Amino acid sequence: MRRAPLAVAVATMLALIAGGAAPSAARTVSPAKHPAAHTTALPASRDASRPWVPADGVRATHPGGNTIGTQVREAKPRSDGYRHIDTPRLIKKLKALHVNTFYYTVWDEPTDWPDLVNEFAPAAQRAGILVWVGLAPPSECFPNKDAHLAGRCSRPYETDFLTWAKQVANLSMKYPNVVAWAIDDFLIGDNAKLFTHDYLTQMRQITKAINPKLGLYTIAYYDTAVDPSFYDKYGDVIDGVVYPYLGHDNNTNDASAVSENLNKILPLANAKKLSVVLLDYSGRELDSTLAPTARYVNDILNVGMRYTRQHKIDGVISYGTQLTGQNLIDPSQGPRQGDGRLALTVQAHVGTKTGDYAEASQEVTVDPKSPRYELSWWQRDPYYGGLGGYHFMQVLIDDQVVWQSDVTNWFSFMWVNGSDTQGPVDVTQFVKGKKQVKIAFRLYEKQGVGDYYVDATFDDLSSIGLGIKDPGFEDPSAWTISGNSQHVNATVFVYHRDEPTRIFRTVARQFARQ
């Protein structure tokens, strides 16, 4: 899926360095010996026109790229020096997740394709699990004749998708549970130069000549998925699109637009008789400032599974669901203490306008007997650099700014009280003589900017003479979220240490529902 800006820059540099090495042959490695297992019948198809879609819809997980905790591999390398897919353990995890389909990504290791052919495909067939083969586009393929310069790629055939078409189709004839294949980031960057209509026509002719029932999907982000020209160009050479939901602005925290976005996509796809599968981010998406939570995933799946049961879409793919059970989390996502913090964010690749803001506020009582009034908080943001003058953190009382600071004014990733050595703020002049005041914590755009992501956060409030409820931002219901832009967001972000396990259980519960 989509890579972070830094990752893209590094990838581009490596691609320029890389030589045009020919695809290497798949090395032959003796597969691990596994005991015979009970065979489970494959799911029945939804209808004859889409034989790759199970009757109850696609319920899949996708390990993703540059995700964490999703690779179920053997503990030790085999004789070839690679840690192969641990097929028995992966099958158990998929069963526990209640999937009927696994999006098998051929990208991380040169052994991924042989593992699929020799071990996973037959084991998944015995387990009654369908398989989609996921391939990386040219933008995510970094071959080089020098091993230490080579990066990930779908090997052994790399970007020769005509050969991939033949090989995947042949595999699907050997193992009927291999029902579809998909190409990631289909039109991102220069990928469209390869994936012309003529090239897709050749791919389709190859696969359909071998297996007319094999489906082909492409990833279509929102702007592509609502563009009529995309369907006019590719509608007759693909079988469907996978739509990755990213809210209004590249985030993985706001599930409010799932129905709205699908309702805009479906008429265009339906007009070309294309299948639509929703992808939700259950693990990190590298351009999003905040990691997904179980609550967010549940909200998306509530809509996605309902649309699937209503036959509006053909299913849901849960992307990046951690399968290892290790609860691997990014420490930068966490609060100063407890589980919650106020996150004020602007996403990557999103523009803002001067005066845009988002805030969390609440009405607090003022103690008339207090000799003075003080407000204290801790704040942090990950930005380190000299690009000041845009994002400002503010504290307001009754809509009057009592404190503000540019996000560049303190050390990156360090929690500070007030600003640097400032500490608590005396707010007596703003509250004295009042019975109640509104306090607000805001991110304000002093200047609009085209692409400048930030995750500025407040936590651990304390006060003298003010009755603040939920000072640790543990309860979203204690705060009123408001703003004037979809591109500047305020979130009472509650992220538990075992959030990946909570997400796994959420996906499993949703997929188990009939």
Coordinates of C-alpha atoms in Angstrom, one line a residue:
M1 CA 0.0 0.0 0.0
R2 CA 0.9 3.7 0.0
R3 CA 4.3 4.4 1.5
A4 CA 5.4 7.2 3.8
P5 CA 7.1 10.3 2.2
L6 CA 10.5 9.3 3.5
A7 CA 10.1 5.7 2.4
V8 CA 9.1 7.0 -1.1
A9 CA 12.2 9.1 -1.3
V10 CA 14.5 6.3 -0.2
A11 CA 12.8 3.9 -2.6
T12 CA 13.2 6.3 -5.5
M13 CA 16.9 6.7 -4.7
L14 CA 17.4 2.9 -4.6
A15 CA 15.5 2.5 -7.8
L16 CA 17.9 4.9 -9.5
I17 CA 20.9 3.1 -8.1
A18 CA 19.5 -0.3 -9.0
G19 CA 20.5 -2.0 -12.2
G20 CA 18.0 -3.7 -14.5
A21 CA 18.7 -7.2 -13.3
A22 CA 16.7 -9.9 -15.0
P23 CA 14.2 -11.8 -12.9
S24 CA 15.8 -14.5 -10.9
A25 CA 14.5 -18.0 -11.1
A26 CA 12.6 -19.2 -8.1
R27 CA 15.0 -21.3 -6.0
T28 CA 13.9 -24.8 -5.1
V29 CA 13.7 -25.4 -1.4
S30 CA 12.4 -28.6 0.2
P31 CA 9.1 -27.7 1.8
A32 CA 8.6 -28.2 5.5
K33 CA 6.9 -31.5 6.4
H34 CA 3.5 -31.0 7.8
P35 CA 1.1 -33.6 9.1
A36 CA -2.0 -34.3 7.1
A37 CA -5.0 -32.2 8.1
H38 CA -8.7 -32.5 7.9
T39 CA -10.0 -31.0 4.7
T40 CA -12.7 -28.3 4.9
A41 CA -14.9 -27.6 1.9
L42 CA -14.2 -24.3 0.1
P43 CA -16.8 -21.5 0.4
A44 CA -19.6 -21.5 -2.2
S45 CA -19.5 -18.6 -4.7
R46 CA -21.8 -15.6 -4.4
D47 CA -22.9 -15.8 -8.0
A48 CA -21.7 -17.2 -11.3
S49 CA -20.4 -13.8 -12.6
R50 CA -18.0 -13.5 -9.7
P51 CA -16.9 -17.0 -8.8
W52 CA -14.0 -15.7 -6.7
V53 CA -16.4 -14.0 -4.2
P54 CA -17.7 -16.3 -1.4
A55 CA -21.5 -16.5 -0.8
D56 CA -21.2 -14.4 2.4
G57 CA -18.7 -12.0 0.8
V58 CA -14.9 -11.7 1.1
R59 CA -13.7 -11.6 4.7
A60 CA -10.0 -11.3 4.3
T61 CA -6.9 -10.1 6.0
H62 CA -3.9 -8.6 4.2
P63 CA -0.5 -8.5 5.9
G64 CA 0.4 -5.3 4.0
G65 CA 3.8 -3.7 3.4
N66 CA 6.0 -2.1 6.1
T67 CA 3.4 -3.2 8.7
I68 CA 4.4 -4.7 12.0
G69 CA 3.4 -8.0 13.6
T70 CA 1.8 -9.4 10.4
Q71 CA 4.4 -11.7 9.1
V72 CA 4.0 -15.3 10.5
R73 CA 7.3 -16.8 9.7
E74 CA 9.3 -19.7 11.0
A75 CA 11.6 -19.0 13.9
K76 CA 14.8 -20.2 12.2
P77 CA 16.0 -19.9 8.6
R78 CA 16.0 -23.0 6.5
S79 CA 19.0 -24.3 4.5
D80 CA 18.6 -21.5 2.0
G81 CA 19.1 -18.8 4.7
Y82 CA 15.6 -17.5 4.7
R83 CA 12.8 -17.6 7.3
H84 CA 9.9 -19.0 5.4
I85 CA 6.2 -18.6 5.9
D86 CA 5.1 -20.7 8.9
T87 CA 2.1 -22.2 7.1
P88 CA 0.6 -24.3 10.0
R89 CA 0.8 -21.4 12.4
L90 CA -0.5 -18.9 9.8
I91 CA -3.5 -21.1 9.0
K92 CA -4.4 -21.3 12.8
K93 CA -4.2 -17.5 13.0
L94 CA -6.5 -17.1 10.0
K95 CA -9.0 -19.6 11.4
A96 CA -9.0 -17.7 14.7
L97 CA -9.7 -14.5 12.7
H98 CA -12.6 -16.1 11.0
V99 CA -11.4 -15.2 7.5
N100 CA -12.6 -17.0 4.4
T101 CA -9.9 -15.4 2.2
F102 CA -6.2 -14.6 2.6
Y103 CA -4.6 -11.8 0.6
Y104 CA -1.2 -13.5 0.2
T105 CA 1.4 -10.8 -0.5
V106 CA 4.4 -11.8 -2.7
W107 CA 6.9 -9.1 -1.8
D108 CA 9.0 -9.4 1.4
E109 CA 11.2 -12.4 0.6
P110 CA 12.3 -14.3 -2.6
T111 CA 10.8 -17.4 -0.9
D112 CA 7.3 -16.0 -0.7
W113 CA 6.2 -17.3 -4.1
P114 CA 7.7 -20.8 -3.7
D115 CA 6.1 -20.9 -0.2
L116 CA 2.7 -20.1 -1.7
V117 CA 3.1 -22.7 -4.5
N118 CA 4.5 -25.5 -2.5
E119 CA 3.0 -25.1 1.0
F120 CA 0.5 -22.4 1.6
A121 CA -1.9 -22.8 -1.3
P122 CA -2.5 -26.5 -0.7
A123 CA -2.7 -26.1 3.1
A124 CA -5.2 -23.2 2.7
Q125 CA -7.2 -25.4 0.3
R126 CA -7.4 -28.2 2.9
A127 CA -8.5 -25.5 5.5
G128 CA -11.2 -24.1 3.2
I129 CA -9.5 -20.7 2.8
L130 CA -9.5 -18.9 -0.5
V131 CA -6.4 -17.1 -1.7
W132 CA -5.8 -13.8 -3.5
V133 CA -2.3 -13.3 -4.8
G134 CA -1.1 -9.8 -4.1
L135 CA 1.7 -8.4 -6.3
A136 CA 3.7 -5.1 -6.0
P137 CA 3.8 -2.6 -8.8
P138 CA 7.0 -1.1 -10.3
S139 CA 7.1 1.7 -7.6
E140 CA 7.6 -1.0 -5.0
C141 CA 10.1 -3.2 -6.7
F142 CA 13.8 -2.6 -6.1
P143 CA 16.0 -5.3 -7.9
N144 CA 19.7 -5.0 -8.1
K145 CA 22.5 -7.4 -9.1
D146 CA 24.3 -6.5 -5.9
A147 CA 22.5 -8.3 -3.1
H148 CA 23.2 -5.6 -0.5
L149 CA 21.6 -2.9 -2.7
A150 CA 18.5 -5.0 -3.6
G151 CA 15.2 -4.3 -1.9
R152 CA 11.8 -5.8 -1.8
C153 CA 10.0 -6.9 -5.0
S154 CA 7.5 -9.5 -6.1
R155 CA 9.9 -12.3 -7.1
P156 CA 10.8 -14.2 -9.2
Y157 CA 9.1 -12.4 -12.1
E158 CA 9.3 -8.9 -10.7
T159 CA 7.5 -6.4 -13.0
D160 CA 6.9 -8.9 -15.8
F161 CA 3.1 -9.1 -15.2
L162 CA 2.5 -11.1 -18.4
T163 CA 4.5 -13.9 -16.9
W164 CA 2.8 -13.3 -13.5
A165 CA -0.5 -13.6 -15.3
K166 CA 0.4 -17.0 -16.7
Q167 CA 1.9 -18.3 -13.4
V168 CA -0.9 -17.2 -11.2
A169 CA -3.5 -18.6 -13.6
N170 CA -1.6 -22.0 -13.7
L171 CA -1.5 -22.0 -9.9
S172 CA -5.2 -21.4 -9.8
M173 CA -5.9 -24.4 -12.0
K174 CA -3.8 -26.6 -9.7
Y175 CA -5.4 -25.2 -6.5
P176 CA -9.0 -24.0 -7.0
N177 CA -8.8 -22.0 -3.8
V178 CA -6.5 -19.5 -5.6
V179 CA -9.4 -17.4 -7.0
A180 CA -8.0 -13.9 -7.6
W181 CA -4.9 -11.8 -7.9
A182 CA -4.4 -8.1 -7.2
I183 CA -2.0 -5.3 -8.0
D184 CA -1.1 -2.8 -5.4
D185 CA -0.9 1.0 -5.9
F186 CA -2.0 0.5 -9.5
L187 CA -1.8 4.1 -10.7
I188 CA 0.5 5.7 -8.1
G189 CA 3.5 7.6 -9.5
D190 CA 4.8 6.1 -12.8
N191 CA 3.0 2.8 -12.4
A192 CA 0.4 3.9 -15.0
K193 CA 3.2 3.9 -17.6
L194 CA 3.3 0.1 -17.5
F195 CA -0.3 -0.6 -16.8
T196 CA -1.8 0.7 -20.0
H197 CA -5.1 -0.6 -21.3
D198 CA -3.2 -2.6 -24.0
Y199 CA -1.0 -4.2 -21.3
L200 CA -3.9 -5.1 -19.1
T201 CA -5.7 -6.5 -22.1
Q202 CA -2.7 -8.9 -22.7
M203 CA -2.7 -9.9 -19.0
R204 CA -6.4 -10.6 -19.1
Q205 CA -6.2 -12.6 -22.3
I206 CA -3.5 -14.8 -20.7
T207 CA -5.3 -15.5 -17.5
K208 CA -8.8 -16.0 -19.0
A209 CA -7.4 -18.4 -21.6
I210 CA -6.1 -20.6 -18.7
N211 CA -8.8 -19.9 -16.1
P212 CA -11.8 -17.8 -17.0
K213 CA -12.9 -17.8 -13.4
L214 CA -9.7 -16.0 -12.1
G215 CA -10.5 -12.5 -10.9
L216 CA -8.2 -9.5 -11.2
Y217 CA -8.4 -6.5 -8.8
T218 CA -6.5 -3.2 -8.6
I219 CA -6.1 -0.9 -5.7
A220 CA -8.1 2.3 -6.2
Y221 CA -7.7 5.1 -3.7
Y222 CA -10.6 7.5 -3.3
D223 CA -9.7 10.0 -6.0
T224 CA -9.2 7.2 -8.5
A225 CA -12.3 5.3 -7.3
V226 CA -14.6 8.3 -8.0
D227 CA -13.0 9.3 -11.3
P228 CA -15.2 8.2 -14.3
S229 CA -12.2 8.2 -16.6
F230 CA -10.6 5.4 -14.6
Y231 CA -13.6 3.2 -15.3
D232 CA -13.8 4.2 -18.9
K233 CA -10.1 3.2 -19.3
Y234 CA -9.9 0.0 -17.3
G235 CA -13.5 -1.1 -16.8
D236 CA -13.3 -3.9 -19.4
V237 CA -9.9 -5.3 -18.4
I238 CA -10.3 -5.7 -14.6
D239 CA -12.8 -7.5 -12.5
G240 CA -13.0 -5.2 -9.6
V241 CA -11.4 -2.6 -7.3
V242 CA -10.2 -2.7 -3.7
Y243 CA -11.0 0.7 -2.1
P244 CA -8.7 1.6 0.9
Y245 CA -10.7 3.8 3.2
L246 CA -8.8 6.8 4.5
G247 CA -11.5 9.1 5.8
H248 CA -11.7 12.6 4.4
D249 CA -8.0 13.4 4.7
N250 CA -5.6 10.4 4.8
N251 CA -6.4 9.4 8.3
T252 CA -7.1 6.1 10.0
N253 CA -9.2 7.5 12.9
D254 CA -12.4 9.0 11.4
A255 CA -14.8 6.3 10.2
S256 CA -17.7 8.8 9.5
A257 CA -17.3 8.8 5.7
V258 CA -17.4 5.1 4.9
S259 CA -21.0 5.1 3.7
E260 CA -20.6 8.5 2.0
N261 CA -17.5 7.4 0.1
L262 CA -18.9 4.0 -0.9
N263 CA -22.1 5.5 -2.1
K264 CA -20.1 7.7 -4.5
I265 CA -17.9 4.8 -5.8
L266 CA -20.6 2.2 -6.3
P267 CA -22.6 3.8 -9.1
L268 CA -19.4 4.2 -11.2
A269 CA -18.3 0.6 -10.5
N270 CA -21.7 -0.9 -11.0
A271 CA -22.1 0.8 -14.4
K272 CA -19.1 -1.3 -15.5
K273 CA -20.2 -4.4 -13.6
L274 CA -17.1 -4.2 -11.4
S275 CA -16.8 -5.7 -8.0
V276 CA -16.0 -3.4 -5.1
V277 CA -14.2 -4.6 -2.0
L278 CA -13.6 -2.3 1.0
L279 CA -10.2 -2.3 2.7
D280 CA -9.9 -1.1 6.3
Y281 CA -6.7 -0.2 8.0
S282 CA -6.4 -2.4 11.1
G283 CA -2.7 -1.8 11.3
R284 CA -0.6 1.2 10.5
E285 CA -0.9 3.2 7.3
L286 CA 2.4 5.1 6.9
D287 CA 0.9 8.4 5.9
S288 CA -1.5 8.6 8.8
T289 CA -0.4 10.4 12.0
L290 CA -2.5 8.2 14.3
A291 CA -2.7 4.5 14.4
P292 CA -6.1 2.8 14.1
T293 CA -7.9 1.7 17.2
A294 CA -10.3 -1.2 17.8
R295 CA -13.1 1.3 18.1
Y296 CA -12.3 2.8 14.7
V297 CA -11.9 -0.6 13.0
N298 CA -15.3 -1.7 14.5
D299 CA -17.0 1.4 13.1
I300 CA -15.7 0.7 9.6
L301 CA -16.5 -2.9 9.7
N302 CA -20.0 -2.2 11.0
V303 CA -20.6 -0.4 7.7
G304 CA -18.5 -2.7 5.5
M305 CA -20.1 -5.9 6.7
R306 CA -23.6 -4.4 6.5
Y307 CA -22.9 -3.4 2.8
T308 CA -21.5 -6.9 2.2
R309 CA -24.6 -8.6 3.6
Q310 CA -26.8 -6.3 1.5
H311 CA -24.7 -7.3 -1.6
K312 CA -23.8 -3.6 -2.2
I313 CA -20.1 -4.5 -2.0
D314 CA -18.4 -7.9 -2.3
G315 CA -16.6 -7.9 1.0
V316 CA -14.0 -6.4 3.3
I317 CA -10.2 -6.8 3.6
S318 CA -8.6 -6.0 7.0
Y319 CA -5.2 -4.6 6.3
G320 CA -2.3 -4.9 8.7
T321 CA -4.1 -6.9 11.4
Q322 CA -1.3 -8.1 13.7
L323 CA -1.2 -11.9 13.6
T324 CA 1.8 -12.6 15.9
G325 CA 0.1 -11.7 19.2
Q326 CA 3.0 -9.5 20.3
N327 CA 1.1 -6.2 20.7
L328 CA 3.8 -4.3 18.8
I329 CA 3.0 -0.6 19.1
D330 CA 4.7 2.7 18.2
P331 CA 5.6 4.5 21.5
S332 CA 5.0 7.8 19.8
Q333 CA 1.3 7.0 19.6
G334 CA 1.0 6.8 23.4
P335 CA 0.1 9.4 26.0
R336 CA 2.3 10.8 28.7
Q337 CA 0.5 8.5 31.1
G338 CA -2.7 6.5 31.2
D339 CA -4.2 5.5 27.8
G340 CA -5.5 8.8 26.4
R341 CA -4.3 12.1 25.0
L342 CA -5.6 15.0 23.0
A343 CA -4.2 14.6 19.4
L344 CA -4.4 17.7 17.1
T345 CA -3.4 16.6 13.7
V346 CA -2.9 17.5 10.1
Q347 CA -2.3 14.5 7.8
A348 CA 0.4 14.1 5.2
H349 CA -0.4 15.2 1.6
V350 CA -3.3 17.4 2.9
G351 CA -3.5 21.2 2.5
T352 CA -4.8 23.7 5.0
K353 CA -6.0 27.3 4.8
T354 CA -5.1 30.3 7.0
G355 CA -7.4 30.3 9.9
D356 CA -8.2 26.6 9.9
Y357 CA -8.5 25.1 13.4
A358 CA -9.6 22.2 15.5
E359 CA -10.1 22.1 19.2
A360 CA -11.4 20.1 22.2
S361 CA -13.2 22.2 24.8
Q362 CA -15.3 21.9 28.0
E363 CA -17.2 24.1 30.4
V364 CA -15.5 24.2 33.8
T365 CA -16.6 25.7 37.1
V366 CA -14.7 28.4 38.7
D367 CA -14.1 28.2 42.5
P368 CA -15.0 31.7 43.8
K369 CA -12.9 31.1 47.0
S370 CA -9.6 30.4 45.2
P371 CA -7.0 33.2 45.8
R372 CA -5.6 32.7 42.3
Y373 CA -6.2 30.6 39.2
E374 CA -3.7 28.4 37.4
L375 CA -3.8 26.1 34.4
S376 CA -1.1 23.6 33.7
W377 CA -0.7 21.1 30.9
W378 CA 1.9 19.0 29.1
Q379 CA 2.4 19.1 25.4
R380 CA 4.5 17.3 22.7
D381 CA 4.8 17.1 18.9
P382 CA 7.1 15.1 16.7
Y383 CA 8.3 17.9 14.4
Y384 CA 11.9 19.0 14.6
G385 CA 13.1 21.6 12.1
G386 CA 12.9 25.3 11.1
L387 CA 9.6 25.4 9.2
G388 CA 7.9 27.7 11.6
G389 CA 5.0 30.1 11.2
Y390 CA 2.3 27.6 10.3
H391 CA 1.0 25.2 13.0
F392 CA 0.3 26.8 16.4
M393 CA -0.9 25.1 19.6
Q394 CA -3.2 27.4 21.6
V395 CA -5.0 27.4 24.9
L396 CA -8.1 29.5 25.1
I397 CA -10.5 30.6 27.8
D398 CA -13.9 31.8 26.7
D399 CA -12.5 32.0 23.1
Q400 CA -9.6 34.3 24.1
V401 CA -6.1 33.0 23.5
V402 CA -4.2 32.9 26.8
W403 CA -1.2 30.9 25.5
Q404 CA 0.2 29.8 22.1
S405 CA 3.3 28.4 20.7
D406 CA 4.6 27.4 17.3
V407 CA 5.1 23.6 17.1
T408 CA 8.8 24.3 16.3
N409 CA 9.4 26.0 19.6
W410 CA 10.5 23.0 21.6
F411 CA 12.4 19.7 21.3
S412 CA 10.8 17.0 19.1
F413 CA 9.1 14.1 20.8
M414 CA 9.8 15.6 24.3
W415 CA 7.0 16.3 26.7
V416 CA 7.2 19.8 28.0
N417 CA 5.1 21.7 30.6
G418 CA 3.9 25.0 29.2
S419 CA 6.6 25.8 26.7
D420 CA 10.3 24.9 27.4
T421 CA 10.8 26.1 31.0
Q422 CA 7.6 28.1 31.2
G423 CA 5.6 25.7 33.4
P424 CA 2.0 26.4 34.5
V425 CA 0.2 29.6 33.3
D426 CA -1.5 32.1 35.7
V427 CA -5.0 32.6 34.2
T428 CA -6.5 34.7 37.1
Q429 CA -7.2 37.7 34.8
F430 CA -9.3 35.5 32.5
V431 CA -11.5 33.8 35.0
K432 CA -11.7 35.9 38.2
G433 CA -15.3 36.8 39.0
K434 CA -16.8 34.2 36.7
K435 CA -18.9 31.2 37.7
Q436 CA -18.0 29.1 34.7
V437 CA -15.6 29.4 31.7
K438 CA -15.0 27.4 28.5
I439 CA -11.4 26.1 28.2
A440 CA -10.2 24.9 24.8
F441 CA -7.1 23.3 23.5
R442 CA -6.6 24.1 19.8
L443 CA -4.4 23.6 16.8
Y444 CA -4.5 26.8 14.7
E445 CA -3.2 27.4 11.2
K446 CA -1.6 30.9 11.2
Q447 CA -0.7 30.3 7.6
G448 CA -2.2 27.8 5.2
V449 CA 0.3 25.1 3.9
G450 CA 0.2 22.5 1.2
D451 CA 1.8 19.4 2.8
Y452 CA 3.1 19.7 6.4
Y453 CA 1.8 16.9 8.7
V454 CA 1.8 17.2 12.5
D455 CA 0.6 15.4 15.5
A456 CA 0.5 18.0 18.3
T457 CA -0.8 16.7 21.6
F458 CA -1.9 17.9 25.1
D459 CA -2.1 15.7 28.2
D460 CA -2.1 15.7 32.0
L461 CA -4.0 18.9 32.7
S462 CA -4.0 20.3 36.3
S463 CA -5.3 23.5 37.7
I464 CA -5.9 25.7 40.8
G465 CA -9.4 27.0 41.2
L466 CA -10.9 25.3 38.0
G467 CA -13.0 22.2 38.0
I468 CA -11.7 20.3 35.0
K469 CA -13.3 17.0 34.1
D470 CA -11.2 14.3 32.6
P471 CA -7.8 16.1 32.8
G472 CA -6.0 13.0 31.3
F473 CA -8.1 12.9 28.2
E474 CA -9.3 9.3 28.9
D475 CA -13.0 9.9 28.2
P476 CA -13.9 11.3 24.7
S477 CA -17.4 12.1 26.0
A478 CA -16.0 14.7 28.5
W479 CA -14.9 16.9 25.6
T480 CA -16.6 18.8 22.8
I481 CA -14.7 18.5 19.5
S482 CA -15.1 21.3 17.0
G483 CA -13.4 23.1 14.2
N484 CA -13.8 24.7 10.8
S485 CA -11.9 22.3 8.5
Q486 CA -11.9 18.7 7.6
H487 CA -8.2 18.8 7.3
V488 CA -7.3 19.9 10.8
N489 CA -8.5 17.4 13.4
A490 CA -8.9 17.1 17.1
T491 CA -9.3 13.6 18.6
V492 CA -9.4 12.4 22.2
F493 CA -7.1 9.5 21.2
V494 CA -7.4 6.6 23.6
Y495 CA -4.7 4.0 22.6
H496 CA -4.3 0.9 24.9
R497 CA -1.0 -1.0 25.2
D498 CA -2.9 -4.1 23.9
E499 CA -4.6 -2.3 21.1
P500 CA -3.4 -4.7 18.4
T501 CA -5.0 -7.6 20.4
R502 CA -8.2 -5.6 20.8
I503 CA -8.2 -5.0 17.0
F504 CA -7.7 -8.7 16.3
R505 CA -10.7 -9.6 18.5
T506 CA -12.8 -6.9 16.8
V507 CA -12.1 -8.2 13.3
A508 CA -12.6 -11.8 14.4
R509 CA -16.0 -10.9 16.0
Q510 CA -17.1 -9.0 12.9
F511 CA -16.0 -11.7 10.5
A512 CA -17.7 -14.4 12.5
R513 CA -21.1 -12.7 12.2
Q514 CA -23.4 -14.1 9.5

